[in-house]
mmCIF file of C-alpha atoms in Angstrom:
data_model
loop_
_atom_site.group_PDB
_atom_site.id
_atom_site.type_symbol
_atom_site.label_atom_id
_atom_site.label_comp_id
_atom_site.label_asym_id
_atom_site.label_seq_id
_atom_site.Cartn_x
_atom_site.Cartn_y
_atom_site.Cartn_z
ATOM 1 C CA MET A 101 -11.644 10.619 42.922
ATOM 2 C CA GLN A 102 -15.202 11.269 41.059
ATOM 3 C CA SER A 103 -15.471 14.059 38.646
ATOM 4 C CA GLN A 104 -19.122 16.337 40.174
ATOM 5 C CA GLY A 105 -21.479 17.738 36.868
ATOM 6 C CA LYS A 106 -20.338 17.982 32.848
ATOM 7 C CA GLY A 107 -17.588 15.351 31.782
ATOM 8 C CA LYS A 108 -14.421 16.283 30.030
ATOM 9 C CA LEU A 109 -12.225 14.881 27.922
ATOM 10 C CA TYR A 110 -7.973 14.913 27.862
ATOM 11 C CA VAL A 111 -5.732 13.779 25.713
ATOM 12 C CA VAL A 112 -2.721 13.442 27.434
ATOM 13 C CA GLY A 113 0.752 13.726 25.930
ATOM 14 C CA THR A 114 2.967 12.001 28.220
ATOM 15 C CA GLY A 115 6.387 12.523 26.163
ATOM 16 C CA PRO A 116 9.119 10.147 25.987
ATOM 17 C CA GLY A 117 8.615 8.047 28.594
ATOM 18 C CA SER A 118 11.388 10.272 31.957
ATOM 19 C CA PRO A 119 8.957 11.644 34.054
ATOM 20 C CA ASP A 120 10.647 14.618 34.356
ATOM 21 C CA LEU A 121 10.062 15.340 31.050
ATOM 22 C CA LEU A 122 5.922 15.176 31.491
ATOM 23 C CA THR A 123 4.629 17.982 31.749
ATOM 24 C CA LEU A 124 3.297 20.192 34.605
ATOM 25 C CA ARG A 125 0.051 20.570 32.318
ATOM 26 C CA ALA A 126 -0.376 16.693 31.681
ATOM 27 C CA LYS A 127 0.593 16.092 35.552
ATOM 28 C CA LYS A 128 -2.624 17.717 36.368
ATOM 29 C CA ALA A 129 -4.571 16.663 33.412
ATOM 30 C CA LEU A 130 -3.487 12.964 35.175
ATOM 31 C CA GLU A 131 -3.898 13.927 38.560
ATOM 32 C CA ASP A 132 -7.803 15.158 37.942
ATOM 33 C CA SER A 133 -9.377 11.913 36.305
ATOM 34 C CA ASP A 134 -11.706 9.901 37.018
ATOM 35 C CA TYR A 135 -9.948 7.546 33.975
ATOM 36 C CA ILE A 136 -7.373 6.969 32.243
ATOM 37 C CA ILE A 137 -7.151 4.920 29.010
ATOM 38 C CA GLY A 138 -4.300 4.056 26.482
ATOM 39 C CA HIS A 139 -1.454 1.440 25.476
ATOM 40 C CA GLN A 140 -0.164 -0.753 27.928
ATOM 41 C CA ARG A 141 3.299 0.947 27.200
ATOM 42 C CA TYR A 142 2.356 4.157 27.403
ATOM 43 C CA VAL A 143 0.395 3.709 30.792
ATOM 44 C CA LYS A 144 2.968 2.401 32.487
ATOM 45 C CA LEU A 145 5.472 5.266 32.260
ATOM 46 C CA ILE A 146 2.882 6.955 34.422
ATOM 47 C CA GLU A 147 3.095 4.585 37.247
ATOM 48 C CA ASP A 148 4.321 7.280 39.767
ATOM 49 C CA ILE A 149 1.655 9.219 39.273
ATOM 50 C CA GLU A 150 -0.369 10.075 42.167
ATOM 51 C CA THR A 151 -4.381 9.955 41.421
ATOM 52 C CA ASP A 152 -7.199 8.349 42.873
ATOM 53 C CA ALA A 153 -8.583 6.775 38.873
ATOM 54 C CA GLU A 154 -9.052 4.108 37.424
ATOM 55 C CA ILE A 155 -6.453 2.913 34.638
ATOM 56 C CA ILE A 156 -8.221 1.248 32.087
ATOM 57 C CA MET A 157 -5.193 -0.467 29.611
ATOM 58 C CA SER A 158 -5.563 -1.966 26.330
ATOM 59 C CA LYS A 159 -2.531 -3.478 23.439
ATOM 60 C CA MET A 160 -1.684 -2.885 20.234
ATOM 61 C CA GLY A 161 -4.687 -2.340 17.429
ATOM 62 C CA ARG A 162 -7.175 -1.040 20.127
ATOM 63 C CA GLU A 163 -7.059 2.598 19.636
ATOM 64 C CA VAL A 164 -10.428 2.846 18.375
ATOM 65 C CA GLU A 165 -12.218 0.620 20.501
ATOM 66 C CA ARG A 166 -9.750 3.586 23.414
ATOM 67 C CA VAL A 167 -11.159 6.467 21.910
ATOM 68 C CA LYS A 168 -14.884 5.353 22.013
ATOM 69 C CA LEU A 169 -14.790 3.985 25.423
ATOM 70 C CA ALA A 170 -13.106 8.089 26.497
ATOM 71 C CA PHE A 171 -15.820 9.891 24.875
ATOM 72 C CA GLU A 172 -18.969 7.372 26.462
ATOM 73 C CA LEU A 173 -16.728 8.427 29.810
ATOM 74 C CA SER A 174 -16.065 11.249 29.587
ATOM 75 C CA LYS A 175 -20.054 12.607 29.315
ATOM 76 C CA GLU A 176 -20.796 13.077 32.861
ATOM 77 C CA ASN A 177 -16.954 12.482 33.858
ATOM 78 C CA ILE A 178 -12.967 13.737 33.710
ATOM 79 C CA VAL A 179 -10.930 10.684 31.344
ATOM 80 C CA SER A 180 -7.825 11.650 29.912
ATOM 81 C CA LEU A 181 -6.617 9.629 27.075
ATOM 82 C CA ILE A 182 -3.083 9.401 26.912
ATOM 83 C CA SER A 183 -0.229 9.165 24.147
ATOM 84 C CA GLY A 184 3.415 9.042 24.188
ATOM 85 C CA GLY A 185 5.154 12.023 23.358
ATOM 86 C CA ASP A 186 3.195 14.541 21.348
ATOM 87 C CA PRO A 187 -0.342 13.187 21.252
ATOM 88 C CA GLY A 188 -0.715 15.657 18.250
ATOM 89 C CA ILE A 189 2.260 14.041 15.737
ATOM 90 C CA TYR A 190 1.434 10.322 15.308
ATOM 91 C CA GLY A 191 -0.854 10.009 18.051
ATOM 92 C CA MET A 192 -4.731 10.196 19.706
ATOM 93 C CA SER A 193 -5.527 13.472 18.615
ATOM 94 C CA GLY A 194 -6.243 12.988 14.952
ATOM 95 C CA LEU A 195 -7.915 10.052 15.979
ATOM 96 C CA VAL A 196 -10.745 12.079 18.792
ATOM 97 C CA SER A 197 -10.902 14.757 15.745
ATOM 98 C CA GLU A 198 -12.333 12.688 13.591
ATOM 99 C CA PHE A 199 -14.025 11.264 15.947
ATOM 100 C CA LEU A 200 -15.273 15.120 16.555
ATOM 101 C CA TYR A 201 -15.212 15.664 12.665
ATOM 102 C CA GLU A 202 -17.992 13.003 12.755
ATOM 103 C CA GLY A 203 -20.447 14.152 15.176
ATOM 104 C CA GLU A 204 -19.960 12.733 18.527
ATOM 105 C CA GLU A 205 -20.073 15.729 21.111
ATOM 106 C CA SER A 206 -17.633 15.473 24.701
ATOM 107 C CA GLU A 207 -16.062 19.003 26.374
ATOM 108 C CA VAL A 208 -11.830 17.932 24.814
ATOM 109 C CA GLU A 209 -8.242 19.276 25.371
ATOM 110 C CA PHE A 210 -5.780 17.894 23.972
ATOM 111 C CA VAL A 211 -2.411 18.464 25.649
ATOM 112 C CA PRO A 212 0.832 18.458 23.681
ATOM 113 C CA GLY A 213 4.051 16.411 25.356
ATOM 114 C CA ILE A 214 7.959 16.546 24.690
ATOM 115 C CA SER A 215 7.819 14.502 20.859
ATOM 116 C CA ALA A 216 10.443 11.644 19.949
ATOM 117 C CA PHE A 217 11.944 13.631 17.581
ATOM 118 C CA SER A 218 13.114 16.788 20.003
ATOM 119 C CA ILE A 219 14.458 14.463 22.070
ATOM 120 C CA ALA A 220 16.486 12.707 19.672
ATOM 121 C CA ASN A 221 17.856 16.116 18.820
ATOM 122 C CA GLY A 222 18.345 17.157 21.847
ATOM 123 C CA ILE A 223 20.897 13.649 22.736
ATOM 124 C CA LEU A 224 22.786 14.373 19.167
ATOM 125 C CA GLY A 225 23.360 17.682 19.601
ATOM 126 C CA CYS A 226 20.711 19.946 17.703
ATOM 127 C CA PRO A 227 20.715 18.330 13.903
ATOM 128 C CA ILE A 228 17.184 19.585 14.059
ATOM 129 C CA SER A 229 17.611 23.907 13.905
ATOM 130 C CA ASN A 230 16.201 24.677 10.778
ATOM 131 C CA ASP A 231 13.503 23.579 8.782
ATOM 132 C CA PHE A 232 12.648 20.027 8.951
ATOM 133 C CA ALA A 233 10.404 16.980 8.237
ATOM 134 C CA VAL A 234 9.486 13.768 10.411
ATOM 135 C CA VAL A 235 8.172 10.824 8.085
ATOM 136 C CA SER A 236 7.144 7.049 9.921
ATOM 137 C CA LEU A 237 7.664 4.469 7.814
ATOM 138 C CA SER A 238 5.595 2.061 9.872
ATOM 139 C CA ASP A 239 2.302 0.976 6.831
ATOM 140 C CA LEU A 240 -0.480 -0.025 8.457
ATOM 141 C CA LEU A 241 -2.126 3.124 8.090
ATOM 142 C CA LEU A 242 -0.506 4.720 4.594
ATOM 143 C CA PRO A 243 0.511 2.442 1.859
ATOM 144 C CA TRP A 244 4.211 1.762 1.618
ATOM 145 C CA LYS A 245 4.364 4.149 -2.135
ATOM 146 C CA GLU A 246 3.262 6.463 -0.517
ATOM 147 C CA ILE A 247 5.634 6.485 2.085
ATOM 148 C CA LYS A 248 8.293 6.640 -0.193
ATOM 149 C CA LYS A 249 6.749 9.736 -2.387
ATOM 150 C CA ARG A 250 7.371 11.716 1.066
ATOM 151 C CA LEU A 251 11.151 9.932 2.181
ATOM 152 C CA GLU A 252 12.098 11.138 -1.264
ATOM 153 C CA CYS A 253 10.116 14.580 -2.044
ATOM 154 C CA ALA A 254 12.119 15.515 1.898
ATOM 155 C CA LEU A 255 15.371 14.392 0.570
ATOM 156 C CA LEU A 256 14.962 16.183 -2.262
ATOM 157 C CA GLY A 257 14.359 19.270 -0.891
ATOM 158 C CA ASP A 258 17.156 19.000 1.608
ATOM 159 C CA PHE A 259 15.326 18.823 4.636
ATOM 160 C CA VAL A 260 16.798 17.192 8.019
ATOM 161 C CA ILE A 261 14.384 14.622 8.517
ATOM 162 C CA ALA A 262 13.473 12.821 11.714
ATOM 163 C CA ILE A 263 11.919 9.096 10.585
ATOM 164 C CA TYR A 264 9.394 7.567 13.188
ATOM 165 C CA ASN A 265 9.097 3.430 13.349
ATOM 166 C CA PRO A 266 12.329 2.549 11.988
ATOM 167 C CA SER A 267 11.761 -0.743 11.925
ATOM 168 C CA SER A 268 10.115 -3.690 14.153
ATOM 169 C CA ARG A 269 10.375 -7.801 13.076
ATOM 170 C CA LYS A 270 7.359 -7.651 10.538
ATOM 171 C CA ARG A 271 8.929 -4.598 7.683
ATOM 172 C CA ARG A 272 12.247 -5.549 8.798
ATOM 173 C CA GLY A 273 12.580 -4.914 4.141
ATOM 174 C CA ARG A 274 11.192 -1.667 4.962
ATOM 175 C CA PHE A 275 13.803 -0.188 7.075
ATOM 176 C CA ASP A 276 16.326 -1.331 4.453
ATOM 177 C CA GLU A 277 14.462 0.600 1.909
ATOM 178 C CA ALA A 278 14.293 3.092 3.646
ATOM 179 C CA VAL A 279 18.480 3.290 3.480
ATOM 180 C CA GLU A 280 19.061 2.355 -0.036
ATOM 181 C CA ILE A 281 16.193 5.821 -0.497
ATOM 182 C CA ILE A 282 18.003 7.564 1.168
ATOM 183 C CA ASN A 283 21.518 7.496 0.068
ATOM 184 C CA LYS A 284 19.980 7.958 -2.966
ATOM 185 C CA TYR A 285 19.284 11.105 -2.407
ATOM 186 C CA ARG A 286 22.044 12.131 0.714
ATOM 187 C CA ASP A 287 25.644 11.582 -0.145
ATOM 188 C CA GLY A 288 27.892 10.998 2.892
ATOM 189 C CA CYS A 289 25.029 12.838 5.363
ATOM 190 C CA PHE A 290 25.268 12.309 9.232
ATOM 191 C CA VAL A 291 22.724 10.021 10.822
ATOM 192 C CA GLY A 292 21.281 9.849 14.149
ATOM 193 C CA ILE A 293 20.191 7.017 15.627
ATOM 194 C CA VAL A 294 18.617 8.045 18.969
ATOM 195 C CA LYS A 295 17.496 3.888 20.001
ATOM 196 C CA ASN A 296 14.814 4.136 24.305
ATOM 197 C CA ALA A 297 15.406 8.442 23.948
ATOM 198 C CA SER A 298 14.829 8.936 27.911
ATOM 199 C CA ARG A 299 14.131 5.456 29.000
ATOM 200 C CA GLU A 300 16.377 2.679 30.600
ATOM 201 C CA GLY A 301 18.429 1.186 28.041
ATOM 202 C CA GLU A 302 19.278 4.149 25.619
ATOM 203 C CA GLU A 303 21.622 4.414 23.107
ATOM 204 C CA HIS A 304 22.338 6.641 20.570
ATOM 205 C CA ILE A 305 25.203 6.318 17.530
ATOM 206 C CA ILE A 306 26.242 9.122 14.614
ATOM 207 C CA CYS A 307 27.063 7.918 11.781
ATOM 208 C CA ARG A 308 27.080 7.876 7.460
ATOM 209 C CA CYS A 309 24.370 7.293 5.776
ATOM 210 C CA GLU A 310 25.983 4.668 4.023
ATOM 211 C CA GLU A 311 27.026 3.027 7.087
ATOM 212 C CA LEU A 312 23.566 2.454 8.182
ATOM 213 C CA GLU A 313 22.903 -0.911 6.635
ATOM 214 C CA ARG A 314 25.165 -2.657 8.669
ATOM 215 C CA TYR A 315 22.898 -1.326 11.884
ATOM 216 C CA SER A 316 20.139 -2.874 10.339
ATOM 217 C CA GLU A 317 19.247 -5.093 13.448
ATOM 218 C CA PHE A 318 20.069 -2.268 16.617
ATOM 219 C CA VAL A 319 16.958 -0.143 14.580
ATOM 220 C CA ASP A 320 13.280 -1.407 15.929
ATOM 221 C CA MET A 321 10.553 0.432 16.891
ATOM 222 C CA SER A 322 11.933 3.005 20.211
ATOM 223 C CA THR A 323 14.504 3.797 17.560
ATOM 224 C CA VAL A 324 14.422 7.462 15.944
ATOM 225 C CA LEU A 325 16.889 8.286 13.279
ATOM 226 C CA ILE A 326 17.735 12.362 12.335
ATOM 227 C CA VAL A 327 18.937 12.439 8.596
ATOM 228 C CA GLY A 328 21.465 15.632 8.246
ATOM 229 C CA ASN A 329 21.259 17.323 5.193
ATOM 230 C CA SER A 330 23.781 18.805 3.642
ATOM 231 C CA LYS A 331 24.829 21.240 6.347
ATOM 232 C CA THR A 332 24.844 19.343 8.860
ATOM 233 C CA LYS A 333 28.194 18.621 10.956
ATOM 234 C CA PHE A 334 29.530 16.064 13.536
ATOM 235 C CA ASN A 335 32.631 17.145 14.596
ATOM 236 C CA GLY A 336 33.559 14.387 16.153
ATOM 237 C CA ASN A 337 32.859 15.253 20.286
ATOM 238 C CA GLU A 338 29.108 13.668 20.260
ATOM 239 C CA ILE A 339 27.679 16.289 18.824
ATOM 240 C CA MET A 340 25.743 16.741 15.459
ATOM 241 C CA PHE A 341 24.141 19.668 14.196
ATOM 242 C CA THR A 342 22.831 22.135 11.360
ATOM 243 C CA PRO A 343 23.907 25.706 11.303
ATOM 244 C CA ARG A 344 21.316 28.464 11.473
ATOM 245 C CA GLY A 345 23.489 31.064 8.866
ATOM 246 C CA TYR A 346 24.888 32.917 11.350
ATOM 247 C CA LYS A 347 27.885 34.651 10.847
ATOM 248 C CA ILE A 348 29.988 33.905 13.334
#
């Protein structure tokens, strides 16, 4: 399919991975595109979409190059730059916005997707039903000192906390350090561990924060942790929840 006239750039959230969790708006953007650009992992998650678009894949660490190419192609074509989950949550929307701020010109539309923490929340029950914070433990783009400070502040504020990118082969020590911080500020709170949410191999565990260390080898970059607050409960029937405060 070749677009006619002025081009456009969609920044598309593909959701957590399951095809039935791709939004209709995202699906239409992909179907209408001349080019689809993305990390190879996320491109594979949309293989079932019927489109004549040319697919351009690249590896982790090539984000800036992908955005530059997307802007160049979108001058005369319809382009979808894809991002896992929601593109505005640790995704490509921020980088695209930086290019726009620096003077790049193109018609851009951000297409939201279902985030990993939202899916993890549903798998566990509803631990995120009140105020919460989201923290990534990846220190590729942010100093670890700053990440620790944010985690500590969220713990001090008694927020339920969704933790992205908790561990990798190269950053195992960061997870161990985060566990120490969690145990320092939370006494016996419940923690939900969700791995491969909505994808093949999905698993989840609910434990106490002092038990987190034993799951160090289980946790990886495909895992989301949800750390409960002082009010979060677990009824023993696979439902972890935080009361809203209603009187029943």
